[in-house]
Coordinates of C-alpha atoms in Angstrom, one line a residue:
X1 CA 99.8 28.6 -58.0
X2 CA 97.6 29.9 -60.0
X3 CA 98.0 31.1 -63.7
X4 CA 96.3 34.5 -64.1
X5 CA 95.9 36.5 -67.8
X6 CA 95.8 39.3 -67.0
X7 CA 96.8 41.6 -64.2
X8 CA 92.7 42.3 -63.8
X9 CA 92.2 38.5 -63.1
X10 CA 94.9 38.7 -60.3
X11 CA 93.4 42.2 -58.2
X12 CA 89.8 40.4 -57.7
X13 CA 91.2 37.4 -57.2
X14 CA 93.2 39.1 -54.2
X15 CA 89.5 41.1 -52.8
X16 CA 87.7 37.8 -52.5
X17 CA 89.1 36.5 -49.1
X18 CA 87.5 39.6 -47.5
X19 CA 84.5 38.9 -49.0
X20 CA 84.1 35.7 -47.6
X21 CA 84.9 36.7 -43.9
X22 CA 82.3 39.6 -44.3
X23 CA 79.9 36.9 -45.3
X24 CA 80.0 34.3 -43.2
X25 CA 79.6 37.1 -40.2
X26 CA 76.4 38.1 -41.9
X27 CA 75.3 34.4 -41.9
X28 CA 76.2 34.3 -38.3
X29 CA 74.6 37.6 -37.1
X30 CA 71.3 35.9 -39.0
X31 CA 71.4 32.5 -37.5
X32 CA 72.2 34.4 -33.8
X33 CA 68.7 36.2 -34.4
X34 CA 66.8 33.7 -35.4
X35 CA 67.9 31.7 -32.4
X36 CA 67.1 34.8 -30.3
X37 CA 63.8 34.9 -32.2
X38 CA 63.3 30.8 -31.2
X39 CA 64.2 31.4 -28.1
X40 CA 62.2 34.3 -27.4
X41 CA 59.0 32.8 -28.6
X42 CA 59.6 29.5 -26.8
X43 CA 59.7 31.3 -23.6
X44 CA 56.9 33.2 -24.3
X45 CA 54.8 29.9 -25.1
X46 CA 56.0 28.7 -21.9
X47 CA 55.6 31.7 -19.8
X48 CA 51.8 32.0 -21.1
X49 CA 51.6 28.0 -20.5
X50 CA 52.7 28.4 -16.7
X51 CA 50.9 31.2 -16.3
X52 CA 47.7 29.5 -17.6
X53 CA 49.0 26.4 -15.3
X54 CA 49.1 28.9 -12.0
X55 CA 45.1 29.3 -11.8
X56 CA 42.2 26.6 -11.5
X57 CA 38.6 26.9 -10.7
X58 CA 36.2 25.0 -8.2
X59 CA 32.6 24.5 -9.0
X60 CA 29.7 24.4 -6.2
X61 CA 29.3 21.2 -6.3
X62 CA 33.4 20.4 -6.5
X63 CA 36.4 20.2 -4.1
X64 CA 39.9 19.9 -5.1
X65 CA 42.9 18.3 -3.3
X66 CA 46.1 20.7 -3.7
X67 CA 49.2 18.9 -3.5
X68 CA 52.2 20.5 -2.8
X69 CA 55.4 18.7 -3.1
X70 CA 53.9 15.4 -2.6
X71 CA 51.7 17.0 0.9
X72 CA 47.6 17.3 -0.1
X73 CA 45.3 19.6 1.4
X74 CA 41.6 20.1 0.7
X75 CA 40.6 23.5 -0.6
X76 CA 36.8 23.4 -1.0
X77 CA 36.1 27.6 -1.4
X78 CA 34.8 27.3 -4.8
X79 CA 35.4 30.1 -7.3
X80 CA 39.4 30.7 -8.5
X81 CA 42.7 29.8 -6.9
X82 CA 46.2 30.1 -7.7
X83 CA 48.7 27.3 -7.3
X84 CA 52.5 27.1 -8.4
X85 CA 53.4 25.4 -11.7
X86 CA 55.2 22.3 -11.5
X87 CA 56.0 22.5 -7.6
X88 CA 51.8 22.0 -6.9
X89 CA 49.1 20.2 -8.7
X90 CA 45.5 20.1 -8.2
X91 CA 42.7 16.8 -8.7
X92 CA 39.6 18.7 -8.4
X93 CA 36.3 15.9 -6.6
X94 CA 33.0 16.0 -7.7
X95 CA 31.1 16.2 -3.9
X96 CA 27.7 15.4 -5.8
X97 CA 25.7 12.6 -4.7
X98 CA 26.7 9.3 -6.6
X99 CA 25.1 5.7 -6.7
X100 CA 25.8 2.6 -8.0
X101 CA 23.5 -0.4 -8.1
X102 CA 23.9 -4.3 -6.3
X103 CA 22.5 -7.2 -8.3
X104 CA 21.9 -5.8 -11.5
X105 CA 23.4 -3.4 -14.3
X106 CA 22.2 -0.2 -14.3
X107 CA 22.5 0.4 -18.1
X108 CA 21.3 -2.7 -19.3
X109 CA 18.9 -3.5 -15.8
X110 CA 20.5 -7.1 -16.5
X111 CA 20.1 -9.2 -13.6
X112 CA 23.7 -10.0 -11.6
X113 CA 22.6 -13.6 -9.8
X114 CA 25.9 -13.4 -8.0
X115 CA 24.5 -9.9 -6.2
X116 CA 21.0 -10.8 -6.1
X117 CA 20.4 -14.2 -4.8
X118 CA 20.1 -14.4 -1.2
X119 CA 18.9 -16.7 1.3
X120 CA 16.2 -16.1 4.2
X121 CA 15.8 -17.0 7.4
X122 CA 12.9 -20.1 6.5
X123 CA 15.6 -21.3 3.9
X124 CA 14.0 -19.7 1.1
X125 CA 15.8 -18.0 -2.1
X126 CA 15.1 -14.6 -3.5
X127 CA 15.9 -12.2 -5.7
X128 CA 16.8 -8.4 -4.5
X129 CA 18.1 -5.6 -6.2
X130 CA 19.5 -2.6 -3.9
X131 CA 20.6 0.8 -4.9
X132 CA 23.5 2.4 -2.8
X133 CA 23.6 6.3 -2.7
X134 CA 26.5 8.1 -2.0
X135 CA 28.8 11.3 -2.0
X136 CA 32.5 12.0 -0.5
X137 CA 32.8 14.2 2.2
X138 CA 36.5 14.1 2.4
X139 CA 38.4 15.0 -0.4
X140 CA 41.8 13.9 1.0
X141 CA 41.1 10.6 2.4
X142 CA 39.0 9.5 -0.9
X143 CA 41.8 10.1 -3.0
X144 CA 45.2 8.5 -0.7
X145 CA 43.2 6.4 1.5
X146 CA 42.6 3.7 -0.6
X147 CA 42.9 2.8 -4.5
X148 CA 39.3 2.1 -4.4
X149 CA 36.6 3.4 -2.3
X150 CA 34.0 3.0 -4.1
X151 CA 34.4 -0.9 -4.0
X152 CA 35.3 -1.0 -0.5
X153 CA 31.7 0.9 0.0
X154 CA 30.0 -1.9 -2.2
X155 CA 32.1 -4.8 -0.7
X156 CA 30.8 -3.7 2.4
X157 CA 26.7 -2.6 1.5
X158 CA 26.7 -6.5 0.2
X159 CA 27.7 -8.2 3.3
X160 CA 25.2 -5.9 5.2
X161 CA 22.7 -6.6 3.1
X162 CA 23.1 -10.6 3.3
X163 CA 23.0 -10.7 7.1
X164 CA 20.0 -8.4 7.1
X165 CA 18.0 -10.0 5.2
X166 CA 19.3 -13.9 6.6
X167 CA 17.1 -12.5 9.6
X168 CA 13.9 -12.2 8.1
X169 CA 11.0 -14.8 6.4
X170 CA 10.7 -14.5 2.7
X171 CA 7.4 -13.1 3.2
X172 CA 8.5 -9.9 5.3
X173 CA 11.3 -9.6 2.6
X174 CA 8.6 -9.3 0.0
X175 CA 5.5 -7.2 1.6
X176 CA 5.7 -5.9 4.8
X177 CA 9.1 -5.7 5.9
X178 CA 11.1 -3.8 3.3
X179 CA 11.2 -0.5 5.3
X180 CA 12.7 -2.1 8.2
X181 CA 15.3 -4.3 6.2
X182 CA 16.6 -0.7 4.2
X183 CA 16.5 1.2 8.0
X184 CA 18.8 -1.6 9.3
X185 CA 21.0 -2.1 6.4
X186 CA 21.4 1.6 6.1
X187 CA 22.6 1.6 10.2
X188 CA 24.7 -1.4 9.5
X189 CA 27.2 0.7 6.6
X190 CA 27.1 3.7 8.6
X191 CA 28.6 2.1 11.2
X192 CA 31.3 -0.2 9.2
X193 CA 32.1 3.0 6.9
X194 CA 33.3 5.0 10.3
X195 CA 35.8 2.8 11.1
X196 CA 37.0 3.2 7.6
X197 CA 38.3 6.4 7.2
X198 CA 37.5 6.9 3.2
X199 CA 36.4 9.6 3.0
X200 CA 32.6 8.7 1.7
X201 CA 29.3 8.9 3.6
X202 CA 26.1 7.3 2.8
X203 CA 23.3 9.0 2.2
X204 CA 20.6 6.4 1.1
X205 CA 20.1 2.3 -0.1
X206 CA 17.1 1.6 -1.3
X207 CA 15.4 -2.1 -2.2
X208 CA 14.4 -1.5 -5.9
X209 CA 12.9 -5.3 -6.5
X210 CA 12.5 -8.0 -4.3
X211 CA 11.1 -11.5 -5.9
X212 CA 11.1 -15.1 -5.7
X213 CA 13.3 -17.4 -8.0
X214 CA 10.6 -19.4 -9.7
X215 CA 7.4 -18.1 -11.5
X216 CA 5.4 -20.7 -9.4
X217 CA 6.4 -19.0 -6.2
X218 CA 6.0 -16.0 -7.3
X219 CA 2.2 -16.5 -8.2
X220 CA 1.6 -17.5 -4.7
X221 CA 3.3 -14.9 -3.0
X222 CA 0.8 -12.1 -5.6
X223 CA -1.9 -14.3 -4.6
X224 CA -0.9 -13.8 -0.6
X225 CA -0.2 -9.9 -1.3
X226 CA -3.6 -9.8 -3.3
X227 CA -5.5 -11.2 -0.5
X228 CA -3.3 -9.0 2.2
X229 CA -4.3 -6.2 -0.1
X230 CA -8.2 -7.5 0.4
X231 CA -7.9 -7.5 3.8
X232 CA -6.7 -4.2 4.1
X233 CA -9.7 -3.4 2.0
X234 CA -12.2 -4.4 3.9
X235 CA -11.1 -3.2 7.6
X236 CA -11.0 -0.3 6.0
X237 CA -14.8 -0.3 4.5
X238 CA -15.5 -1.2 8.0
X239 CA -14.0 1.6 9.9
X240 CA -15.3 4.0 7.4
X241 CA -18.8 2.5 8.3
X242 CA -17.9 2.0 11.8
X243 CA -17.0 6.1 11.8
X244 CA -19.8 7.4 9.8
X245 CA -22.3 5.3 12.6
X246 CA -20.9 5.6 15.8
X247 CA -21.0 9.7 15.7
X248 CA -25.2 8.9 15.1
X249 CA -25.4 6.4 17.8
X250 CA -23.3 8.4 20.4
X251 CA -26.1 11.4 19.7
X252 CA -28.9 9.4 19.8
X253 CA -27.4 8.0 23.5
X254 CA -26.9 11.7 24.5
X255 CA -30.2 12.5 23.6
X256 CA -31.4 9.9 25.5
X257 CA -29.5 10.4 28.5
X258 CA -30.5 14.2 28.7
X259 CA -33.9 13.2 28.3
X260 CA -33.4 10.7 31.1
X261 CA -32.2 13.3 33.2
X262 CA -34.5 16.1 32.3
X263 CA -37.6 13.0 34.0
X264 CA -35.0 12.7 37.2
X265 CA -35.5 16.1 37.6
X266 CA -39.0 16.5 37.2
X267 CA -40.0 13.3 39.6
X268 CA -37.0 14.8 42.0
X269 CA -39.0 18.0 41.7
X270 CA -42.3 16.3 42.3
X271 CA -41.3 14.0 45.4
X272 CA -39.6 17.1 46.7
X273 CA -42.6 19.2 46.8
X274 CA -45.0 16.0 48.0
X275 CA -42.7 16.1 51.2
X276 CA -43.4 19.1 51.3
X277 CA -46.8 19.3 51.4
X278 CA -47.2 15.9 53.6
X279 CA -45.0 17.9 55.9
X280 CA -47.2 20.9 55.9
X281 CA -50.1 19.0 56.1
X282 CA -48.8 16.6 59.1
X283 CA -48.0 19.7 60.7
X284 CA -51.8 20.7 60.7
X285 CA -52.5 17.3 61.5
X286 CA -50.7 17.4 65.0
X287 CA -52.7 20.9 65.6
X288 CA -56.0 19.5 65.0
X289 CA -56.2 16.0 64.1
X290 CA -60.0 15.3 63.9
X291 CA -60.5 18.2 61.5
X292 CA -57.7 17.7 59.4
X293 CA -58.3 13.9 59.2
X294 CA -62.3 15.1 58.7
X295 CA -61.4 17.6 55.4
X296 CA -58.6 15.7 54.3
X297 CA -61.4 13.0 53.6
X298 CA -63.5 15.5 52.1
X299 CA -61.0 16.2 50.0
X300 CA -59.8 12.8 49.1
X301 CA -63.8 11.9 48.2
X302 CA -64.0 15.1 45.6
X303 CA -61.0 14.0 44.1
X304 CA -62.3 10.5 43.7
X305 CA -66.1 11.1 42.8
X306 CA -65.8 14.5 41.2
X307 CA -68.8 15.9 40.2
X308 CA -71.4 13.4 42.1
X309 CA -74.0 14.8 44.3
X310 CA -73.6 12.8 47.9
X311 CA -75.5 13.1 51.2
X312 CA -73.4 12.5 54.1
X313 CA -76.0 10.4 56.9
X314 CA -74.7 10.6 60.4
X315 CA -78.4 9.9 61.9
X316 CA -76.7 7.1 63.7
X317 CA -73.6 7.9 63.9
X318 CA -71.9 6.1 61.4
X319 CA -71.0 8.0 58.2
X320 CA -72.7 7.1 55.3
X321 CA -72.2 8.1 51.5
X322 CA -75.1 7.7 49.6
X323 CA -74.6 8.4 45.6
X324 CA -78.0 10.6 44.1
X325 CA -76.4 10.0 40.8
X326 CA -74.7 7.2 39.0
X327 CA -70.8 6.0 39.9
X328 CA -70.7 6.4 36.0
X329 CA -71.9 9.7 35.2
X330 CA -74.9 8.2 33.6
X331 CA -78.9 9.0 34.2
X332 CA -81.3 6.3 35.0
X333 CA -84.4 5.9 32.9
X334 CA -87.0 7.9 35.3
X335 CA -84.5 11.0 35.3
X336 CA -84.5 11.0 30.9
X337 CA -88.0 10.2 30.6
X338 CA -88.4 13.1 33.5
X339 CA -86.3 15.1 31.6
X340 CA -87.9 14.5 28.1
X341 CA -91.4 15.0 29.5
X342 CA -90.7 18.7 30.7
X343 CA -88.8 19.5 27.1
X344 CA -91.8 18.3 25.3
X345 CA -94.0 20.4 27.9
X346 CA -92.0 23.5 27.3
X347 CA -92.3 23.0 23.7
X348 CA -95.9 23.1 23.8
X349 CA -95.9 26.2 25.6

């Protein structure tokens, strides 16, 4: 019990269990608000957290795979959706067009022998360096059709390439036959990646380098793409000649031609009228043949001694053509001296 002094000691001694009780329900009511304070702001952090959770946004060049309860589905509107916390989650898919490179690495260009080395059909080796182009098409199917599709594309671009180019010579592979190899290489995946549902496409493989093992080789084959390059050269010189001549040669034949025919047409012309006048003039000739054959060879006799002075003779009946003045046009000497003789005379006068 305890021992008290005074009666003073005794009355406060008695108020202090009241006290205590009032106390401890202030310390109560506190601790119950800050609890309700805790609580308050946890759920407001997590209301604002599921609320920032409920939207996502797609880029252009994106597509997203919504999953619901473990079921996908593709959503490829771009812009902003809404999905429901925790019950559905999204893995948004870049739908640009990717690459990756076969037989070297693409940061360092180091060679990869394993990718690069192939063999030809003549048995020779050679180094090729492809790059594979790519984008998914399928958002669904690239993400829970296989771990990785991306390898399965490569896996299957390298085995193309090997039995492509195990069909051609090592010269084809190196000059003239690249476009052909990439056309059936490219053909070749498209038809592999259908029946492998992955959800990628190809868009393009390209041959980046092409070139033998060994430096000697190598030499030869610039030496045989030098010369190719010659040749190419020169038929084309020649062409270039042969075009800029044969326009000038095909005029020059036209020209020739139309003058050709332009003569034709003139002897044509000239034959047709000589019928013409034969015909007239056989005409007259069946009317009166003795006069027609007589002036016809009057005719023919001016036309060949023009200008001669004659004297037909029929004393004895037999026609006679008796030149006064020379088959050449020329005097004798008794005409000139004749001639002379009466200038002189009229001179004098």
């Amino acid at each position: 019990m305890p021992d008290y002094k005074n009666e003073g000691e005794r009355i406060v001694d008695a108020e202090e269990p009241g006290k205590d009780k009032r106390s401890r329900k202030r310390k109560k009511f506190k601790n119950l608000t800050k609890a309700g304070i805790v609580l308050g702001v946890v759920l407001a952090v997590l209301v604002f957290i599921m609320a920032g959770d409920s939207f996502y946004e797609i880029g252009e060049q994106e597509q997203a795979v919504l999953i619901t309860l473990g079921k996908p589905g593709a959503v490829t509107e771009t812009g902003l959706h809404f999905k429901l916390p925790v019950i559905q989650s999204v893995r948004k898919i870049n739908t640009t067009i990717q690459g990756f490179p076969i037989g070297y690495i693409l940061e360092t260009n180091e060679n990869v022998s394993s990718e690069s080395v192939m063999i030809t059909k003549d048995y020779n080796f050679i180094n090729i360096d492809f790059f594979v182009e790519y984008r998914i098409v399928d958002p669904v199917q690239y993400t829970y059709a296989s771990r990785q599709p991306e390898e399965i594309l490569k896996n299957i671009a390298q085995s193309s390439i090997r039995t492509v180019v195990g069909g051609y010579v090592v010269d084809d592979v190196l000059t003239t036959g690249k476009t052909e190899i990439q056309a059936k290489i490219k053909d070749i995946i498209t038809e592999k990646m259908s029946k492998h549902d992955i959800g990628i496409q190809l868009v393009n493989i390209s041959m980046q380098d092409s070139e033998p093992p060994t430096s000697e080789v190598l030499q030869a084959f610039k030496a045989v793409e030098n010369a190719k390059q010659g040749k190419e050269t020169a038929l084309n010189n020649a062409n270039k000649y042969r075009n800029e001549k044969l326009p000038e040669a095909e005029a020059k034949a036209d020209e020739i031609i139309q003058d050709a025919e332009a003569k034709k047409q003139i002897r044509i012309n000239e034959a047709t009228a000589q019928v013409a006048r034969f015909n007239a003039m056989y005409e007259e000739y069946q009317k009166n043949p003795a006069v027609t054959k007589q002036r016809m060879f009057y005719e023919t006799m001016e036309e060949v001694l023009p200008g001669m002075k004659v004297i037909i003779d029929q004393g004895d009946g037999v026609e006679k053509v008796l030149p006064l003045d020379s088959f050449t046009g020329e005097q004798s000497s008794d005409e000139k001296g004749a001639e002379q003789t009466e200038t002189q005379t009229e001179g004098g006068r």
